[in-house]
Amino acid sequence: DKDVRKYIAHRKKPAYAGRTQYMFNPEFWCHVWDWVAQRKLKPSSGLAGIVLALHSCEGPVSVYGFRHNATKFHYFDNLPQKVTEQEVYWYHPLVEEFAVLHELEEMN
């Protein structure tokens, strides 16, 4: 598979020597899609990380900084000026993700 070969080539770069890196089965994305009612938008990597943590960690999982608005699509950077607010919501199902996080918070 082309993507796996690309990952292996990337992994062999000297900058990554000795570092642990992980891959997960693409089927995992199907599971994450279920969390946002299989809307045709790709779930964010943040939601995927939360779902992975909930499945992998024995103790409680604490999450900070997961919000969405028109100017902070990513945690550390602002949107490029060429990206409109409407386009943000076309790429990831952020409204549904926020609802999932709110429901998890209420469940404790």
Short mmCIF file of C-alpha atoms in Angstrom, two decimals:
data_model
loop_
_atom_site.label_atom_id
_atom_site.label_comp_id
_atom_site.label_asym_id
_atom_site.label_seq_id
_atom_site.Cartn_x
_atom_site.Cartn_y
_atom_site.Cartn_z
CA ASP A 1 0.00 0.00 0.00
CA LYS A 2 1.32 3.42 -1.02
CA ASP A 3 0.49 5.10 2.31
CA VAL A 4 2.28 2.44 4.36
CA ARG A 5 5.37 2.71 2.13
CA LYS A 6 5.29 6.50 2.58
CA TYR A 7 5.06 6.09 6.36
CA ILE A 8 7.98 3.63 6.40
CA ALA A 9 10.14 5.97 4.30
CA HIS A 10 9.27 8.86 6.63
CA ARG A 11 10.03 6.72 9.67
CA LYS A 12 13.50 5.86 8.37
CA LYS A 13 14.60 9.50 8.33
CA PRO A 14 17.45 10.18 10.79
CA ALA A 15 15.38 12.74 12.72
CA TYR A 16 13.02 9.95 13.79
CA ALA A 17 15.59 7.29 14.63
CA GLY A 18 14.96 5.80 18.05
CA ARG A 19 11.60 7.54 18.50
CA THR A 20 8.49 5.51 19.15
CA GLN A 21 5.71 6.14 16.66
CA TYR A 22 2.36 4.43 16.42
CA MET A 23 -0.17 3.73 13.72
CA PHE A 24 -3.71 2.59 14.22
CA ASN A 25 -5.90 0.50 12.01
CA PRO A 26 -7.92 2.62 9.54
CA GLU A 27 -11.00 0.77 10.81
CA PHE A 28 -10.60 2.89 13.93
CA TRP A 29 -11.77 5.92 11.91
CA CYS A 30 -15.03 4.06 11.21
CA HIS A 31 -15.51 3.75 14.96
CA VAL A 32 -14.80 7.46 15.47
CA TRP A 33 -17.25 8.29 12.66
CA ASP A 34 -19.92 6.44 14.65
CA TRP A 35 -19.39 8.91 17.49
CA VAL A 36 -20.55 11.78 15.25
CA ALA A 37 -23.47 9.91 13.69
CA GLN A 38 -21.52 9.02 10.52
CA ARG A 39 -21.86 12.48 9.07
CA LYS A 40 -19.96 12.72 5.80
CA LEU A 41 -17.28 14.95 7.32
CA LYS A 42 -13.99 13.64 8.65
CA PRO A 43 -13.85 13.68 12.47
CA SER A 44 -11.00 15.77 13.85
CA SER A 45 -7.80 14.15 15.05
CA GLY A 46 -8.63 15.65 18.45
CA LEU A 47 -11.82 13.61 18.70
CA ALA A 48 -9.93 10.53 17.48
CA GLY A 49 -7.39 11.09 20.27
CA ILE A 50 -10.13 11.39 22.87
CA VAL A 51 -11.85 8.20 21.67
CA LEU A 52 -8.50 6.39 21.64
CA ALA A 53 -7.75 7.57 25.19
CA LEU A 54 -11.19 6.46 26.40
CA HIS A 55 -10.58 3.00 24.95
CA SER A 56 -6.96 2.71 26.10
CA CYS A 57 -6.82 4.29 29.57
CA GLU A 58 -8.03 2.52 32.67
CA GLY A 59 -8.52 5.67 34.70
CA PRO A 60 -10.50 8.81 33.95
CA VAL A 61 -9.57 10.89 30.91
CA SER A 62 -9.34 14.67 31.34
CA VAL A 63 -9.63 16.88 28.26
CA TYR A 64 -8.78 20.58 28.06
CA GLY A 65 -8.95 23.15 25.27
CA PHE A 66 -11.42 21.46 22.95
CA ARG A 67 -13.61 24.23 21.62
CA HIS A 68 -14.50 25.47 18.23
CA ASN A 69 -15.10 28.92 16.87
CA ALA A 70 -14.54 30.92 13.72
CA THR A 71 -10.95 31.93 14.44
CA LYS A 72 -9.36 29.07 16.42
CA PHE A 73 -9.79 25.95 14.32
CA HIS A 74 -6.59 24.47 15.70
CA TYR A 75 -5.38 24.81 19.26
CA PHE A 76 -2.20 26.79 18.58
CA ASP A 77 -2.90 28.75 15.42
CA ASN A 78 -5.46 30.98 13.78
CA LEU A 79 -7.06 30.23 10.46
CA PRO A 80 -5.40 31.59 7.36
CA GLN A 81 -7.29 34.64 6.12
CA LYS A 82 -8.27 32.75 2.97
CA VAL A 83 -10.31 30.21 5.01
CA THR A 84 -13.82 31.36 5.81
CA GLU A 85 -15.81 30.53 8.93
CA GLN A 86 -18.23 28.48 6.85
CA GLU A 87 -15.38 26.39 5.41
CA VAL A 88 -14.29 25.41 8.92
CA TYR A 89 -17.59 23.62 9.47
CA TRP A 90 -17.43 21.95 6.04
CA TYR A 91 -14.30 19.99 6.91
CA HIS A 92 -14.97 18.56 10.38
CA PRO A 93 -18.29 17.93 12.16
CA LEU A 94 -17.32 20.30 14.97
CA VAL A 95 -20.86 20.95 16.16
CA GLU A 96 -21.46 17.20 16.55
CA GLU A 97 -18.06 16.74 18.20
CA PHE A 98 -18.85 19.46 20.72
CA ALA A 99 -22.17 17.72 21.49
CA VAL A 100 -20.33 14.42 22.06
CA LEU A 101 -17.85 16.10 24.42
CA HIS A 102 -20.68 17.80 26.30
CA GLU A 103 -22.51 14.47 26.66
CA LEU A 104 -19.33 12.80 27.95
CA GLU A 105 -18.86 15.63 30.45
CA GLU A 106 -22.39 15.17 31.77
CA MET A 107 -21.78 11.44 32.15
CA ASN A 108 -18.69 12.24 34.22
#
